[in-house]
mmCIF file of C-alpha atoms in Angstrom:
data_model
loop_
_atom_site.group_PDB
_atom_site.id
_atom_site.type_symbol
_atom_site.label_atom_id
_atom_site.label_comp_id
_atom_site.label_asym_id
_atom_site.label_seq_id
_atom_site.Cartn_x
_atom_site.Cartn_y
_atom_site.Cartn_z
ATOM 1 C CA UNK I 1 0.000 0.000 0.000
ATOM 2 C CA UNK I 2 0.662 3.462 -0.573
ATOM 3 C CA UNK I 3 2.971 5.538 2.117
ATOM 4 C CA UNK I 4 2.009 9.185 1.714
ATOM 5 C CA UNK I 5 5.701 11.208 2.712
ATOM 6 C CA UNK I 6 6.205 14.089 4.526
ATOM 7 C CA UNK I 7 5.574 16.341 1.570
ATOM 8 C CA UNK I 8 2.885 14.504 0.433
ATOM 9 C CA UNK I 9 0.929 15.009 4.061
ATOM 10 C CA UNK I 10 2.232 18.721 3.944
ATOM 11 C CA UNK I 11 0.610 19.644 0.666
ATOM 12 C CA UNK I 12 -2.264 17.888 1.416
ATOM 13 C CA UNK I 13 -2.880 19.614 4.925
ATOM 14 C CA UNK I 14 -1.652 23.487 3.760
ATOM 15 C CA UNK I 15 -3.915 22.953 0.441
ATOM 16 C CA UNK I 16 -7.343 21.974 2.469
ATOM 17 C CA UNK I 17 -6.973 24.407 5.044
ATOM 18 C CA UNK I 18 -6.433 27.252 2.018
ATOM 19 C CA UNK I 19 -9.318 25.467 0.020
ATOM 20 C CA UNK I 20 -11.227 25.382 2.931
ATOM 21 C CA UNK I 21 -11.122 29.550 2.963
ATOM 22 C CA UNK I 22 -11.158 29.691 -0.571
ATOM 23 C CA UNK I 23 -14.769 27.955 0.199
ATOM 24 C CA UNK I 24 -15.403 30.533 2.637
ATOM 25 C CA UNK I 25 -14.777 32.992 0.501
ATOM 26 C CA UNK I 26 -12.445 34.796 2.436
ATOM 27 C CA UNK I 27 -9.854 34.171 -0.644
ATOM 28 C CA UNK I 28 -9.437 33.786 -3.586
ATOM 29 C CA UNK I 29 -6.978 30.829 -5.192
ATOM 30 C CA UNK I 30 -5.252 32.629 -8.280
ATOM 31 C CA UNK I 31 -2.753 30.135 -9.390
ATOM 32 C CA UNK I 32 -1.968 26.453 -8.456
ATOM 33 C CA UNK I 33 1.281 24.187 -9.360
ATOM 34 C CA UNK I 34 2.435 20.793 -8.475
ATOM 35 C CA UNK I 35 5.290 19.905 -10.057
ATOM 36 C CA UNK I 36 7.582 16.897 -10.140
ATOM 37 C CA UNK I 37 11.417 18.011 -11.672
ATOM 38 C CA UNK I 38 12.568 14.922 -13.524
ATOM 39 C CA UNK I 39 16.203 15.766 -13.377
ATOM 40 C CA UNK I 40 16.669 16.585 -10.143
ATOM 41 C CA UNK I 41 13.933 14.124 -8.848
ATOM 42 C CA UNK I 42 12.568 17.304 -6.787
ATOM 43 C CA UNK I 43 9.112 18.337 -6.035
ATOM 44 C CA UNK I 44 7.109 21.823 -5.670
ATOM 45 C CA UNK I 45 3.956 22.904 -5.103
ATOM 46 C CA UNK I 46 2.751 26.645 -5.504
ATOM 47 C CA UNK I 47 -0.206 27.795 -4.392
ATOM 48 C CA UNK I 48 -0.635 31.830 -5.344
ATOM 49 C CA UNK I 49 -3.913 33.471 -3.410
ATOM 50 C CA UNK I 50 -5.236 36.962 -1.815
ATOM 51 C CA UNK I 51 -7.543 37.996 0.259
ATOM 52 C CA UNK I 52 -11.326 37.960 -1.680
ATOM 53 C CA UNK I 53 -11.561 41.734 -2.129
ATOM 54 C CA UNK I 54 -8.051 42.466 -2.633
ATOM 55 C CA UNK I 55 -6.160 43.872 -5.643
ATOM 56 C CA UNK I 56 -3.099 45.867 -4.266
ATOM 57 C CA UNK I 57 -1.470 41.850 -3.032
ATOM 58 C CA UNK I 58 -0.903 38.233 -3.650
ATOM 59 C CA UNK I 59 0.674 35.868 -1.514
ATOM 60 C CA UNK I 60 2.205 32.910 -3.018
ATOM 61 C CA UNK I 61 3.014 29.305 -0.450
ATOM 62 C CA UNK I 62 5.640 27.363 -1.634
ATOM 63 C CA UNK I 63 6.581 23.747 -0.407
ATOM 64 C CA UNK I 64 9.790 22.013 -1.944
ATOM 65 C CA UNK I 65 11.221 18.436 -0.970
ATOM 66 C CA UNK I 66 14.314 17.129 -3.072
ATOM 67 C CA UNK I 67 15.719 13.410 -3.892
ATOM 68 C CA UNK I 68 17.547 14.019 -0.668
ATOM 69 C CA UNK I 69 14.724 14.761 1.634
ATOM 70 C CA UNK I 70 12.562 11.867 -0.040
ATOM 71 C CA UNK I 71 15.100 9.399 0.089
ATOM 72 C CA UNK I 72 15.800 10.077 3.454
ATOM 73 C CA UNK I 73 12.736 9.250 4.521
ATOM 74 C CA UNK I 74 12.096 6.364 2.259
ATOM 75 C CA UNK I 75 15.160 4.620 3.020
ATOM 76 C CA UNK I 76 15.004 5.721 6.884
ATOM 77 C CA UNK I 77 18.642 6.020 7.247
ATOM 78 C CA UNK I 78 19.175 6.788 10.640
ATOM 79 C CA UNK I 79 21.858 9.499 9.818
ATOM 80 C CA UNK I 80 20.191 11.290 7.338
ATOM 81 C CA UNK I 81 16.398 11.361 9.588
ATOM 82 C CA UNK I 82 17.304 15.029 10.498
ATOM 83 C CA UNK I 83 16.552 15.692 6.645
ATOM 84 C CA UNK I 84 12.952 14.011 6.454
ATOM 85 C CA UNK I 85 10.356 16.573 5.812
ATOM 86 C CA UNK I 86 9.980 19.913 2.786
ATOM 87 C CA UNK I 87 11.318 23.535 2.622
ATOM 88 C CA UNK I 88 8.614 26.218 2.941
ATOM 89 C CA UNK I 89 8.752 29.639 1.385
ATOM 90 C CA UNK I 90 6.883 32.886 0.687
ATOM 91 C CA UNK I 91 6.811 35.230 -2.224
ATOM 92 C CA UNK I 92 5.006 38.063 -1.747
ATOM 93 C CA UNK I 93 3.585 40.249 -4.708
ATOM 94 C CA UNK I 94 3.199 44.056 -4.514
ATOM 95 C CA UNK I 95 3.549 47.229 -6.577
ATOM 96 C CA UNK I 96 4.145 50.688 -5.183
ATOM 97 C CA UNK I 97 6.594 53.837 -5.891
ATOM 98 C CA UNK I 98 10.365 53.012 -5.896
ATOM 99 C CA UNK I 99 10.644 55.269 -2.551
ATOM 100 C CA UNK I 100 12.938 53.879 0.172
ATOM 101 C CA UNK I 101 10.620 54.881 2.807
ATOM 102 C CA UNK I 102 7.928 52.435 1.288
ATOM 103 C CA UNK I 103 10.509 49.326 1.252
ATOM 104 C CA UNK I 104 11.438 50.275 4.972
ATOM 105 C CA UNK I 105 7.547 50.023 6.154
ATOM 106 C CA UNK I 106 6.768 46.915 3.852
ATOM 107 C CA UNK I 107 9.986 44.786 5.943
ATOM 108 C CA UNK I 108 8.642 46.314 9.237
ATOM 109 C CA UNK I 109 5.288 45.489 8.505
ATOM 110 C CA UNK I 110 6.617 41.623 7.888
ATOM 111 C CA UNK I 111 9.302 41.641 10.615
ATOM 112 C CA UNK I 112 6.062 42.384 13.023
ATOM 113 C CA UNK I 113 4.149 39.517 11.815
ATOM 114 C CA UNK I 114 6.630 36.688 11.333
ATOM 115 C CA UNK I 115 9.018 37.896 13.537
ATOM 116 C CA UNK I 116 12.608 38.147 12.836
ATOM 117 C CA UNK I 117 14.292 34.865 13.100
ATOM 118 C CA UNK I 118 13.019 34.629 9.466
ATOM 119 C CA UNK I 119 14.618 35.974 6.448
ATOM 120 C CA UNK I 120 12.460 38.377 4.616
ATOM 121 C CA UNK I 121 14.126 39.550 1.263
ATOM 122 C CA UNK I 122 13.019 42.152 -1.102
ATOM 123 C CA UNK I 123 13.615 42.142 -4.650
ATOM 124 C CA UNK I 124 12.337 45.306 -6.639
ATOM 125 C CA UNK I 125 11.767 45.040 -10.275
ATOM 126 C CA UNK I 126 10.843 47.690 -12.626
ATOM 127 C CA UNK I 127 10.621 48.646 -16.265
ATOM 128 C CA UNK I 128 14.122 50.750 -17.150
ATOM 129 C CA UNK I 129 12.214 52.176 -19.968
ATOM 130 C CA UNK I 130 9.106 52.960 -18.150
ATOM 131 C CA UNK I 131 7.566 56.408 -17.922
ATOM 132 C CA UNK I 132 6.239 55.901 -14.445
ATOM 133 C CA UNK I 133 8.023 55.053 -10.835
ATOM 134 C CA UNK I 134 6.238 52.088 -9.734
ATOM 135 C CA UNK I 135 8.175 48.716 -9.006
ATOM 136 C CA UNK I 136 7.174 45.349 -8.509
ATOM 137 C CA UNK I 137 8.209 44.167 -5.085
ATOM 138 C CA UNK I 138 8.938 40.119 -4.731
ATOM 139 C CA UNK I 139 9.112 39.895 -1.089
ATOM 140 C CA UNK I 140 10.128 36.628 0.332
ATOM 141 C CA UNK I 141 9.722 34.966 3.496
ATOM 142 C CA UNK I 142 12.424 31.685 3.933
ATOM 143 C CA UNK I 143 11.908 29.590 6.512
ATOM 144 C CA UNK I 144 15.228 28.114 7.954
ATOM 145 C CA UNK I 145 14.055 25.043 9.325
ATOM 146 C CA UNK I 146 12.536 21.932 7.781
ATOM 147 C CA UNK I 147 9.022 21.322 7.817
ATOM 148 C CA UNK I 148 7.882 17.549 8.939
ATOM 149 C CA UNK I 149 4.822 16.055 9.623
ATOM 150 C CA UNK I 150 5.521 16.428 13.330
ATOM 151 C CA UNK I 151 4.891 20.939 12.309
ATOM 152 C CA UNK I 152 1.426 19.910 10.771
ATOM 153 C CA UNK I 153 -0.688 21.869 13.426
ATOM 154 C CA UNK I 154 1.705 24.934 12.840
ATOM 155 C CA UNK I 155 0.096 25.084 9.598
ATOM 156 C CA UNK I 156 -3.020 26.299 10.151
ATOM 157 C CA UNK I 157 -0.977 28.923 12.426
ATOM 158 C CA UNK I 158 0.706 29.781 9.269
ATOM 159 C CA UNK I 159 -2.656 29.980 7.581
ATOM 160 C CA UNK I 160 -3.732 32.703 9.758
ATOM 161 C CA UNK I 161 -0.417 34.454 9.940
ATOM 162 C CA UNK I 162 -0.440 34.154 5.759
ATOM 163 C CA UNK I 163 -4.403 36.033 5.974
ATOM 164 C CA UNK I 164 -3.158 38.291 8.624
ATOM 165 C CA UNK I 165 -0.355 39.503 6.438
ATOM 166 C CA UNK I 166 -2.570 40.388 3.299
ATOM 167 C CA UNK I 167 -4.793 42.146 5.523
ATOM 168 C CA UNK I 168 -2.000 44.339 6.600
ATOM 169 C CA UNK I 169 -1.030 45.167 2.947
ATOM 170 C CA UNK I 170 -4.810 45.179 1.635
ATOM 171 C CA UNK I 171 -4.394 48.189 4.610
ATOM 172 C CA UNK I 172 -1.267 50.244 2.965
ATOM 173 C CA UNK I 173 -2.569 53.296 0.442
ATOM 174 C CA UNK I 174 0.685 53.065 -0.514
ATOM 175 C CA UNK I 175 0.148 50.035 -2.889
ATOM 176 C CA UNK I 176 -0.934 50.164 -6.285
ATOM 177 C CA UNK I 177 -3.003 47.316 -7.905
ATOM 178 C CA UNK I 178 -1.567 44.999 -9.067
ATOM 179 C CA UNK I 179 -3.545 44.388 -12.344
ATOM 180 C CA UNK I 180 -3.528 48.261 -12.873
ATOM 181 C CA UNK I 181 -0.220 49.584 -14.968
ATOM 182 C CA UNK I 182 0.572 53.580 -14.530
#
């Protein structure tokens, strides 16, 4: 019989509980990817959302297990246990004026959410021929531990944290849609 592994549970459990408020229609799934890397033997899932009335955000949860992490668990190698279990991540989508001050607030904003024993990069793209100053922010939220199936109930603590975060952007004036183009 089929073993679900650790990523296999994860996805499962991080996918329902965002279904589950897709349902409730307190988002709104934009994008979904599984997908299985035949040369590296890795796997990712992607699952891009924001909140149901929001425009100026999207949030995207990533989970990632390589051939190491599956193998590890598969072949239960007692030396390689401590690498059982997926990476998470989270890329954050937002567009505002390339202004310092903005960048500053958006990474204080985070830091008070997640705290700051995570790494929270920002990445600002923009269009060098553009006649406007608006960027495209890819914020990203790395997670420096290992998620196993032992962390499942701290992912419907992530759900909320994920929600509470888009609320906190859906707040900022300073963002510009993200479908709009200046």
């Amino acid at each position: 019989m089929f073993d679900p592994t650790a990523y296999d549970n994860l996805k499962t459990v991080i996918e329902g509980h965002l279904y589950d408020k897709d349902l409730e229609g307190v988002i709104n799934i934009l994008d979904r990817k599984d997908m299985l890397n035949m040369s590296t033997m890795s796997r990712e899932f992607h699952l891009a959302f924001a909140l149901s009335d929001q425009k100026n955000a999207q949030l995207i949860f990533s989970l990632y297990a390589s051939l190491e992490n599956l193998a590890s668990e598969l072949l239960e190698l007692e030396d390689k246990l401590h690498l059982v279990g997926a990476n998470v991540k989270l890329t954050i989508v937002v567009r505002h004026e390339n202004k310092q001050e903005i960048i500053e607030l958006l990474q204080d904003l985070l830091r008070k959410i997640w705290g700051t024993e995570q790494i929270i990069k920002q990445e600002i793209r923009y269009q060098p021929f553009g006649s406007d100053n608006i960027v495209t922010n890819h914020i990203t939220i790395v997670f420096s531990r290992l998620v196993t199936e032992g962390h499942i109930d701290d992912l419907a603590e992530m759900t909320d944290y994920m929600l509470a975060t888009l609320a906190g952007l859906k707040r900022q004036k300073l963002l510009v849609d993200l479908g709009r183009r200046e």
